[in-house]
CSV table of N, CA and C in Angstrom, one decimal:
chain,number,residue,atom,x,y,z
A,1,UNK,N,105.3,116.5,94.3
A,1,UNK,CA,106.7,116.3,94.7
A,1,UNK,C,106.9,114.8,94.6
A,2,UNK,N,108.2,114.5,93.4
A,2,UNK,CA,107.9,112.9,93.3
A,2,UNK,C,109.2,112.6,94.8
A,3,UNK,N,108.6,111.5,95.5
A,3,UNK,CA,109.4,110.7,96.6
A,3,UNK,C,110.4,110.3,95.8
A,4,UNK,N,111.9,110.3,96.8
A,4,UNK,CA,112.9,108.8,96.1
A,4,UNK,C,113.1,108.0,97.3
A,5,UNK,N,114.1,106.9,97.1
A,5,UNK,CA,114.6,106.4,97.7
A,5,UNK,C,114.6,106.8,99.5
A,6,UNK,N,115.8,107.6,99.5
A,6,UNK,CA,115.4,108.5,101.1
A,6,UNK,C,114.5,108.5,101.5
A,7,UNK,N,113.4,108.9,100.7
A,7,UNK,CA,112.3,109.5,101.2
A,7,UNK,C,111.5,108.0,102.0
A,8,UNK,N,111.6,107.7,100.6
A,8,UNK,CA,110.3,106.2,101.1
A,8,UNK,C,110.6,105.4,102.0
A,9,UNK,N,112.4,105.6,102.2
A,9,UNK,CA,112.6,104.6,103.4
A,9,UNK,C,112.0,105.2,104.7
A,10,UNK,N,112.5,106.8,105.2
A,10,UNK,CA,111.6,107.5,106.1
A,10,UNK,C,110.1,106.8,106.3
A,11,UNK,N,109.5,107.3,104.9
A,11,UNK,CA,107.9,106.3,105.2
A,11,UNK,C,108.1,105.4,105.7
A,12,UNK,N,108.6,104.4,105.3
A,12,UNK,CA,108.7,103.2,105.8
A,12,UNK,C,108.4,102.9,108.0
A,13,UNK,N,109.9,103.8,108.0
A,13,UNK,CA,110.0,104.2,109.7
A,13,UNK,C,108.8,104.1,109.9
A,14,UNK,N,108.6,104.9,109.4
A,14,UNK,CA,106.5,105.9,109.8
A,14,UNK,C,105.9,105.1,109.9
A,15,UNK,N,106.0,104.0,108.9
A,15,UNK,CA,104.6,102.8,109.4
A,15,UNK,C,105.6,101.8,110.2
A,16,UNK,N,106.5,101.5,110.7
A,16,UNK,CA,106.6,100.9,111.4
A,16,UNK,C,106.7,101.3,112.6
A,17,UNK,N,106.8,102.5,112.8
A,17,UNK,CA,106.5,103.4,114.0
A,17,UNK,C,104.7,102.9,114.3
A,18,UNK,N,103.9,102.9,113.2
A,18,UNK,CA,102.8,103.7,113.6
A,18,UNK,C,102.5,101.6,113.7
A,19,UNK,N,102.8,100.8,113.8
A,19,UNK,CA,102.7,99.4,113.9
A,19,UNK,C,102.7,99.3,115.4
A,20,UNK,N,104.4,100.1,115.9
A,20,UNK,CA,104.4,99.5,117.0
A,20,UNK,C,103.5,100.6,118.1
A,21,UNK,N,102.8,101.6,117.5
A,21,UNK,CA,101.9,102.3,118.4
A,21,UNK,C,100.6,101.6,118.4
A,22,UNK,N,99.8,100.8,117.1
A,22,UNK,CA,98.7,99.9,117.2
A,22,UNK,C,99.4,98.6,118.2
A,23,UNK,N,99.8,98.0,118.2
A,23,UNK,CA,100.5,97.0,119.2
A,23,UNK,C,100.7,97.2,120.7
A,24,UNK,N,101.2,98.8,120.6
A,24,UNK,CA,100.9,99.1,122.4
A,24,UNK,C,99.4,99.4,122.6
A,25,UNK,N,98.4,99.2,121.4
A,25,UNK,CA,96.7,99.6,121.9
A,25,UNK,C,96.9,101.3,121.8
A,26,UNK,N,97.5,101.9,120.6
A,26,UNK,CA,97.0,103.2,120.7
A,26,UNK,C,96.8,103.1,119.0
A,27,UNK,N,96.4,104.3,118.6
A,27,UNK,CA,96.1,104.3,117.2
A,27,UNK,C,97.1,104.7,116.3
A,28,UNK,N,97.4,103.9,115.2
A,28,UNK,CA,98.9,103.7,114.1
A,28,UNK,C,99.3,104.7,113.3
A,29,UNK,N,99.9,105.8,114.6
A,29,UNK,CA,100.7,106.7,113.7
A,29,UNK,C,102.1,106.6,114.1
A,30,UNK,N,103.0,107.0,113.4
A,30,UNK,CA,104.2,107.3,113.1
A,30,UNK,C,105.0,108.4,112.5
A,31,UNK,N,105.6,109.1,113.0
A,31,UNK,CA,106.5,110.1,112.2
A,31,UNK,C,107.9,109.9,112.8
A,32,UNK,N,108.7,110.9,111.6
A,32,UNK,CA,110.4,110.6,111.7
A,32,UNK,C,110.7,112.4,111.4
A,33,UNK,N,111.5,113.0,112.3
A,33,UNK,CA,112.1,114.5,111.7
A,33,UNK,C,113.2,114.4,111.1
A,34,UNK,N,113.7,115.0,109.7
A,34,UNK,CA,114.8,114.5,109.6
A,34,UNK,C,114.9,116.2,108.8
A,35,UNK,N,116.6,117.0,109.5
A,35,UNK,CA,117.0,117.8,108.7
A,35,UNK,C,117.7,118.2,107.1
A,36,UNK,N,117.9,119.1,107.3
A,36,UNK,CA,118.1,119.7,105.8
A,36,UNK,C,119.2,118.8,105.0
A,37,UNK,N,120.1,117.9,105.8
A,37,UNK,CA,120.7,117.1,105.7
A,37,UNK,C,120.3,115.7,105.5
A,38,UNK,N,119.4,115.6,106.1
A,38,UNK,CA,119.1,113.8,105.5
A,38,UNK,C,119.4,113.3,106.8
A,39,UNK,N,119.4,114.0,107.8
A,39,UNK,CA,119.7,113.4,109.1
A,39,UNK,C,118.8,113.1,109.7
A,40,UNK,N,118.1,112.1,110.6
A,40,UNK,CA,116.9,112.1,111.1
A,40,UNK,C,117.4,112.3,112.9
A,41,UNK,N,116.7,113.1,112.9
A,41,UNK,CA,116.6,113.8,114.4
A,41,UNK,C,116.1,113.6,115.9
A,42,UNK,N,114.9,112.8,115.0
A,42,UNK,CA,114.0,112.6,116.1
A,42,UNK,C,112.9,112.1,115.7
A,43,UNK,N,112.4,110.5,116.4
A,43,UNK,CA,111.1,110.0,115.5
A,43,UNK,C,110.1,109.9,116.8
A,44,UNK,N,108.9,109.5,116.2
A,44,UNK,CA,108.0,109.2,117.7
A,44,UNK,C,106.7,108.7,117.0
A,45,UNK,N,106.2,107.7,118.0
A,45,UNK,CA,104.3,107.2,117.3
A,45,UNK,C,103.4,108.0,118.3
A,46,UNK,N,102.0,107.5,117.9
A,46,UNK,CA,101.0,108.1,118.9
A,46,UNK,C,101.1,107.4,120.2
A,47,UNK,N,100.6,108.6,121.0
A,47,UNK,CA,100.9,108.0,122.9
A,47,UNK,C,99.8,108.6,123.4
A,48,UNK,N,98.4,108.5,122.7
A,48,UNK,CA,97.1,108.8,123.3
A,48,UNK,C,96.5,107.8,124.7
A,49,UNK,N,96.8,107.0,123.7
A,49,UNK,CA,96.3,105.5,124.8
A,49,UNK,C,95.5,106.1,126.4
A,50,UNK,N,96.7,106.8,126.8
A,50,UNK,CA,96.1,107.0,128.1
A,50,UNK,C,95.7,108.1,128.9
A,51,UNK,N,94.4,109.0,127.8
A,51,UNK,CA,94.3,110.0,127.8
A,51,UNK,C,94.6,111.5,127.2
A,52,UNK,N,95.9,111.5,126.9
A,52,UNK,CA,96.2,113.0,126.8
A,52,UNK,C,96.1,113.4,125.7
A,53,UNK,N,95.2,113.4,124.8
A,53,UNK,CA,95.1,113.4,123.1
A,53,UNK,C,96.1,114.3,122.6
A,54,UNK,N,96.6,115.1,123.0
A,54,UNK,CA,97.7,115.7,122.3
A,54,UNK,C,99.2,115.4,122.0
A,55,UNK,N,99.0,113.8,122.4
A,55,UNK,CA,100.4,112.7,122.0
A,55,UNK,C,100.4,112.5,120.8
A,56,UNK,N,100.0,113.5,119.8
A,56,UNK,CA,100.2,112.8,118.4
A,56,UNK,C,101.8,113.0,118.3
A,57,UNK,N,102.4,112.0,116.8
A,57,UNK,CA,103.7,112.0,117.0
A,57,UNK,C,104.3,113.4,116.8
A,58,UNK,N,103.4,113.6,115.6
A,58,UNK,CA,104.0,115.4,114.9
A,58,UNK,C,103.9,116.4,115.7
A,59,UNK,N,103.1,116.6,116.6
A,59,UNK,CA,102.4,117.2,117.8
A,59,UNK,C,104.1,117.2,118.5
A,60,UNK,N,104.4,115.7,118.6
A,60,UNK,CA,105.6,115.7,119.6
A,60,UNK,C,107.2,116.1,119.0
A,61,UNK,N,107.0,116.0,118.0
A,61,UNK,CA,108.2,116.3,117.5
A,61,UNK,C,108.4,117.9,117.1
A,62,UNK,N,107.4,118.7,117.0
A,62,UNK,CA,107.4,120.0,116.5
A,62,UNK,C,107.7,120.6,118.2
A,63,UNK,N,107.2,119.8,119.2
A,63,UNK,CA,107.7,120.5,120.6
A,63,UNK,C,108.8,120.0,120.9
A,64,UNK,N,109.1,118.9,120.0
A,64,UNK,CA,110.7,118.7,120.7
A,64,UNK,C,112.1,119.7,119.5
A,65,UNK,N,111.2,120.1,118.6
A,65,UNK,CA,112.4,120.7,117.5
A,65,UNK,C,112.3,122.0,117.8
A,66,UNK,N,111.1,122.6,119.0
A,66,UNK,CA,111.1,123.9,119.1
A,66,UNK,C,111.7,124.2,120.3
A,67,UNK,N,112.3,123.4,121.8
A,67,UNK,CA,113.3,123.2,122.4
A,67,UNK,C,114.6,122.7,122.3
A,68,UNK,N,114.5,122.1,120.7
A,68,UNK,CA,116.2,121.2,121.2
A,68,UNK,C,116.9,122.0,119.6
A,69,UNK,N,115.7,122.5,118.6
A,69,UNK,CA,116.9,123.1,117.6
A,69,UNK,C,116.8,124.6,117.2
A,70,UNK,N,117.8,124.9,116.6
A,70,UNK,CA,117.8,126.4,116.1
A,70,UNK,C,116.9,126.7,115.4
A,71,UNK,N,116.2,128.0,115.2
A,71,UNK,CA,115.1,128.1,114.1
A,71,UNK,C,115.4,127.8,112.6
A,72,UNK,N,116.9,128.6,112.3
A,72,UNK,CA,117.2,128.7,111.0
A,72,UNK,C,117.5,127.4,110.6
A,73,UNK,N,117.4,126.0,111.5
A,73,UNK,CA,117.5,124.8,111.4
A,73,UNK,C,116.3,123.9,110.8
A,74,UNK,N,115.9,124.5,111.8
A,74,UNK,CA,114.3,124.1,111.7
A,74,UNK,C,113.0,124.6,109.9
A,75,UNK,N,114.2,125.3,110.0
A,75,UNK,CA,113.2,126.2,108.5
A,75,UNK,C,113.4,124.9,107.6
A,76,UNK,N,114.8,124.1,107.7
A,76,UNK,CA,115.1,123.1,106.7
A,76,UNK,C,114.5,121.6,107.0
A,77,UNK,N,114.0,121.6,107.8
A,77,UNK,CA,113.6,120.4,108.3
A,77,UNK,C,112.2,119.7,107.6
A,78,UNK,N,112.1,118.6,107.2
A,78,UNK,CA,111.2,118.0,107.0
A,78,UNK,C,110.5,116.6,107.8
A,79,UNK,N,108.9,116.9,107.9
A,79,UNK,CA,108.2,115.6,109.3
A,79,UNK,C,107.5,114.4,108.0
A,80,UNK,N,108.2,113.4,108.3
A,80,UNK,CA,107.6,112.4,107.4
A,80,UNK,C,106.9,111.9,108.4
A,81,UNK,N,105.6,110.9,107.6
A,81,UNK,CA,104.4,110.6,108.6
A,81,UNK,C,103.4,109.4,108.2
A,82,UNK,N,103.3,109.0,108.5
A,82,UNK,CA,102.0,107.5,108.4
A,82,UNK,C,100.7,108.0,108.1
A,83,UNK,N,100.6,109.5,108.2
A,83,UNK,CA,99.3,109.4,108.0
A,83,UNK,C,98.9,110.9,107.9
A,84,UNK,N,98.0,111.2,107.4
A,84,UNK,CA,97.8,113.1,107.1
A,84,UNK,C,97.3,113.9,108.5
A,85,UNK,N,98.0,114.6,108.7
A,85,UNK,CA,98.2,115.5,110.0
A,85,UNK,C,96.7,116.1,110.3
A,86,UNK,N,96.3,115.9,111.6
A,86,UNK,CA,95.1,116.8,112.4
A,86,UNK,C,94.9,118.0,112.0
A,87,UNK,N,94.1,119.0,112.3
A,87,UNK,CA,94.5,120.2,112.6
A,87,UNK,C,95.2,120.6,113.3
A,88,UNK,N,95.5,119.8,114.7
A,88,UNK,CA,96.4,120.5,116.0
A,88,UNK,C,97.9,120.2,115.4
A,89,UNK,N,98.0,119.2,114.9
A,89,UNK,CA,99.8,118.9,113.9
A,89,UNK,C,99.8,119.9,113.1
A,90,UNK,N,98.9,119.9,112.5
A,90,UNK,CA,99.3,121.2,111.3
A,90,UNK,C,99.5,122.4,111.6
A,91,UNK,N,98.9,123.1,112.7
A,91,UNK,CA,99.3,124.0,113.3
A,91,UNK,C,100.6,123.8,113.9
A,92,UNK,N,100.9,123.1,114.6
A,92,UNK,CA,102.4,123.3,115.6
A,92,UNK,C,103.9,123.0,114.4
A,93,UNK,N,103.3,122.5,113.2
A,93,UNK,CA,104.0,122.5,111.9
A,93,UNK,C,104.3,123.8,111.6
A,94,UNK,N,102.7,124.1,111.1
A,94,UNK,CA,103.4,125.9,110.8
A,94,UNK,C,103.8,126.6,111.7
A,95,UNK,N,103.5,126.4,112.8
A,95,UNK,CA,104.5,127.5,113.3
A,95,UNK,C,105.7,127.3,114.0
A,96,UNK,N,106.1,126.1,114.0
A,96,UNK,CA,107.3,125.9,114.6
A,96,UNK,C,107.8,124.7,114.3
A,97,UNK,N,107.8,124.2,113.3
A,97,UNK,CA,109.1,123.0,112.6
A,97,UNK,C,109.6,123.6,110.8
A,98,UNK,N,108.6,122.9,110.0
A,98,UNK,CA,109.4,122.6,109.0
A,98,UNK,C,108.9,123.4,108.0
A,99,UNK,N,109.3,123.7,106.6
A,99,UNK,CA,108.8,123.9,105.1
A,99,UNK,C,107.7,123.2,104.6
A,100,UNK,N,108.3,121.9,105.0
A,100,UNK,CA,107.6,120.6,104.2
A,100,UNK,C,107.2,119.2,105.4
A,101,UNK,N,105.9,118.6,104.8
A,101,UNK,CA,105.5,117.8,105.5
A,101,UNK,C,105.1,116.4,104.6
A,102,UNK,N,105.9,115.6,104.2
A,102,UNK,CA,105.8,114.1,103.6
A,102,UNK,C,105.2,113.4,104.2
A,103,UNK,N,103.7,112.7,103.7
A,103,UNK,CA,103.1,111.7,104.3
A,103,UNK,C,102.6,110.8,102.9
A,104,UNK,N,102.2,109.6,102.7
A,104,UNK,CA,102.0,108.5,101.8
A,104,UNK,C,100.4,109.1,101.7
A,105,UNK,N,100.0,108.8,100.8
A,105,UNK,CA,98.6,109.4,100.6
A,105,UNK,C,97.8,108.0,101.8
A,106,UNK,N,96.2,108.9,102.1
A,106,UNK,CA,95.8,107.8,103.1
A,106,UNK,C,95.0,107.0,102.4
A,107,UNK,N,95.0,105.6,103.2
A,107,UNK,CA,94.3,104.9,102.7
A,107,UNK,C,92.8,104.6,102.0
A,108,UNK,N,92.4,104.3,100.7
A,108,UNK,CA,91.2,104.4,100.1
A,108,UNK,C,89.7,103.7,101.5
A,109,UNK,N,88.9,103.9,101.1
A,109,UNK,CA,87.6,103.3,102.2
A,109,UNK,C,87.5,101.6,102.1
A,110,UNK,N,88.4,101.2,100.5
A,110,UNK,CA,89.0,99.8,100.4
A,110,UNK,C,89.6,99.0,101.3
A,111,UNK,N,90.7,99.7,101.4
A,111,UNK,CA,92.1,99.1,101.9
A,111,UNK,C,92.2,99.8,103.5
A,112,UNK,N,91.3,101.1,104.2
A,112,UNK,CA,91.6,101.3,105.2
A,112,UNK,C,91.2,99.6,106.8
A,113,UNK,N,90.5,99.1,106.4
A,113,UNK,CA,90.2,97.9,107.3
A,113,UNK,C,91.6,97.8,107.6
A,114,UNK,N,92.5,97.3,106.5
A,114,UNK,CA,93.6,96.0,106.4
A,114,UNK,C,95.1,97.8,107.0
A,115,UNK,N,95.0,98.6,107.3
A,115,UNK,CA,95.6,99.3,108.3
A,115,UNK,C,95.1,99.4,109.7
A,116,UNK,N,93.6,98.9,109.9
A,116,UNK,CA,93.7,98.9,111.2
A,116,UNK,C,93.9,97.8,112.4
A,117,UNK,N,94.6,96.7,111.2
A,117,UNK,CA,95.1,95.9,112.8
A,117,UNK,C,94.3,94.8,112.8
A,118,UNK,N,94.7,94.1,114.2
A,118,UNK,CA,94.0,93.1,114.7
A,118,UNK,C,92.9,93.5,115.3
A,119,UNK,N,93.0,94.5,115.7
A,119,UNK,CA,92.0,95.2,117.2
A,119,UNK,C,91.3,95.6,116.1
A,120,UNK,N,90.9,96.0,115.0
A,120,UNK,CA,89.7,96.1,114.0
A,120,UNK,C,89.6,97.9,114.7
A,121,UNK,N,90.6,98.6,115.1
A,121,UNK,CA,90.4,99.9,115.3
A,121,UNK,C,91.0,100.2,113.8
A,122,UNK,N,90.5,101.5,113.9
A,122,UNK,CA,90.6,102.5,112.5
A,122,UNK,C,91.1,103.8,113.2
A,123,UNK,N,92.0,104.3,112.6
A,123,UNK,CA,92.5,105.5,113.1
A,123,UNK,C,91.5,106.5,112.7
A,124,UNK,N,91.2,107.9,114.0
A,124,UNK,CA,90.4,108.8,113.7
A,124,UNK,C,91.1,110.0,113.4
A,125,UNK,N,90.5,110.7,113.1
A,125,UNK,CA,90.9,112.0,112.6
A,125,UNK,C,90.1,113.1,113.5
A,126,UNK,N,91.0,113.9,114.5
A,126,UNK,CA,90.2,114.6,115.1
A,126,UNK,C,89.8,115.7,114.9
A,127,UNK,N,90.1,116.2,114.0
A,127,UNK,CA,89.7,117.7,113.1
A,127,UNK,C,88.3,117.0,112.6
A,128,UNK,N,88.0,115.7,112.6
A,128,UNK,CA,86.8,115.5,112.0
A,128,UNK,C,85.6,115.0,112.8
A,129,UNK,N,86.2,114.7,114.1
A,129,UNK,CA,85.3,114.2,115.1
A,129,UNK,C,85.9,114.7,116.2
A,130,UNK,N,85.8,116.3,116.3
A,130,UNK,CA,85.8,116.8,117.5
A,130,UNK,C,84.8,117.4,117.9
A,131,UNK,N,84.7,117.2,119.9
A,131,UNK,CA,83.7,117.4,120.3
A,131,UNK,C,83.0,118.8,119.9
A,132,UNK,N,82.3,119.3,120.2
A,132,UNK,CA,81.5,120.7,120.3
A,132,UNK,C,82.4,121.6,121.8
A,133,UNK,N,82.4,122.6,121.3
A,133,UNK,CA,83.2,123.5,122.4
A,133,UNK,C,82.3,124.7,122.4
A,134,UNK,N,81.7,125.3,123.4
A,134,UNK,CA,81.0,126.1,123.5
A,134,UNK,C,81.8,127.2,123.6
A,135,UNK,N,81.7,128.8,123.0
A,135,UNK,CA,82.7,129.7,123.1
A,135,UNK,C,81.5,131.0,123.2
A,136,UNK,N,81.9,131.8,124.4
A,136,UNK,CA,80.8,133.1,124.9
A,136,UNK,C,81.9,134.4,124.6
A,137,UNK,N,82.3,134.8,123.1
A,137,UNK,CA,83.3,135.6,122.7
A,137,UNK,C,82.3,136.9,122.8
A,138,UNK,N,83.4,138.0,123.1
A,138,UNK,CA,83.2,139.6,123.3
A,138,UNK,C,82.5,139.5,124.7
A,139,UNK,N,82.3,138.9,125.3
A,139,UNK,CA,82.0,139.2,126.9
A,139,UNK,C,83.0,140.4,127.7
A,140,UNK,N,83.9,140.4,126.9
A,140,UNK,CA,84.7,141.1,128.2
A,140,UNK,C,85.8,141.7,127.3
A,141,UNK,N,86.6,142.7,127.1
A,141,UNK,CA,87.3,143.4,126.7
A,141,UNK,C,88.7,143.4,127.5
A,142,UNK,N,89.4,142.9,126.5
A,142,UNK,CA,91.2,142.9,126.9
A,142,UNK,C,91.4,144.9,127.3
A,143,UNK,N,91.9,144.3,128.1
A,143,UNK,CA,92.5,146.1,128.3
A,143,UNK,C,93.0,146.9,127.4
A,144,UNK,N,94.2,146.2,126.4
A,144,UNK,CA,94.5,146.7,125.1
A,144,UNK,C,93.6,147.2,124.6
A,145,UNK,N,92.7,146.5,124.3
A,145,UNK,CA,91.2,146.7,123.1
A,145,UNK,C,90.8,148.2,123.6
A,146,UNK,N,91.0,149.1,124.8
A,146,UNK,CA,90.0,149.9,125.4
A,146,UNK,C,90.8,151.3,124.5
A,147,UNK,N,89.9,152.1,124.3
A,147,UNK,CA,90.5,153.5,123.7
A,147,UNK,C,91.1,154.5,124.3
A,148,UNK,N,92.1,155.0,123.7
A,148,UNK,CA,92.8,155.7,124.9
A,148,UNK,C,92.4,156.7,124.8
């Protein structure tokens, strides 16, 4: 999908969003919602900083477009972004924002230093450095599950 104009200015937002989130001491993301229209709706950076890891921006905007817009609204909507979506983004995408998700490709193992700032942080990826979750499945049977 080639970007134009509109588009890259959106990007743009995105990294300046995701600037002023390394500057508050959290890690440099950015995103912008903007509907079927070209309208942008609602933008937001990361707000981990103080714990709650599930402040990613896309995270925040897919909960704010699934209380503040119509579905049939929402089918048109596209999340432009600073950077390629978690797993937990990508889920709350599919199932409750947009079609389409625009991000700038990420940066090579070259050029990623010179995005992380003064603070010499590097943005992580938590689909890729998530902890271990222990899971004790079929212990116990849903009621549904039982045969009538």
């Amino acid at each position: 999908m080639a970007l134009d104009a509109t588009d890259l200015s959106h990007l743009r937002r995105c990294v300046e969003l995701a600037r002023e989130a390394l500057d508050d001491g959290d890690e440099p993301f950015g995103s912008v919602l903007v509907d079927g229209e070209g309208r942008v709706l609602r933008e937001d950076r990361n707000r981990t900083k103080d714990g709650d890891q599930t402040r990613h921006p896309e995270f925040e905007l897919a909960r704010w477009a699934a209380t503040h817009t119509d579905p049939a609204d929402r089918s048109g909507c596209t999340v432009y972004t600073s950077g390629e979506h978690c797993a937990m983004c990508s889920a709350a995408h599919a199932w409750s924002v947009s079609d389409a998700s625009r991000m700038p490709s990420p940066p090579t193992n070259s050029s990623a230093g010179s995005a992380s700032g003064a603070s010499g942080r590097r943005p992580s990826s938590p689909c890729r450095s998530s902890r271990s979750l222990p899971v004790c499945g079929s212990t116990a049977r849903h009621p549904s599950s039982r045969p009538r």
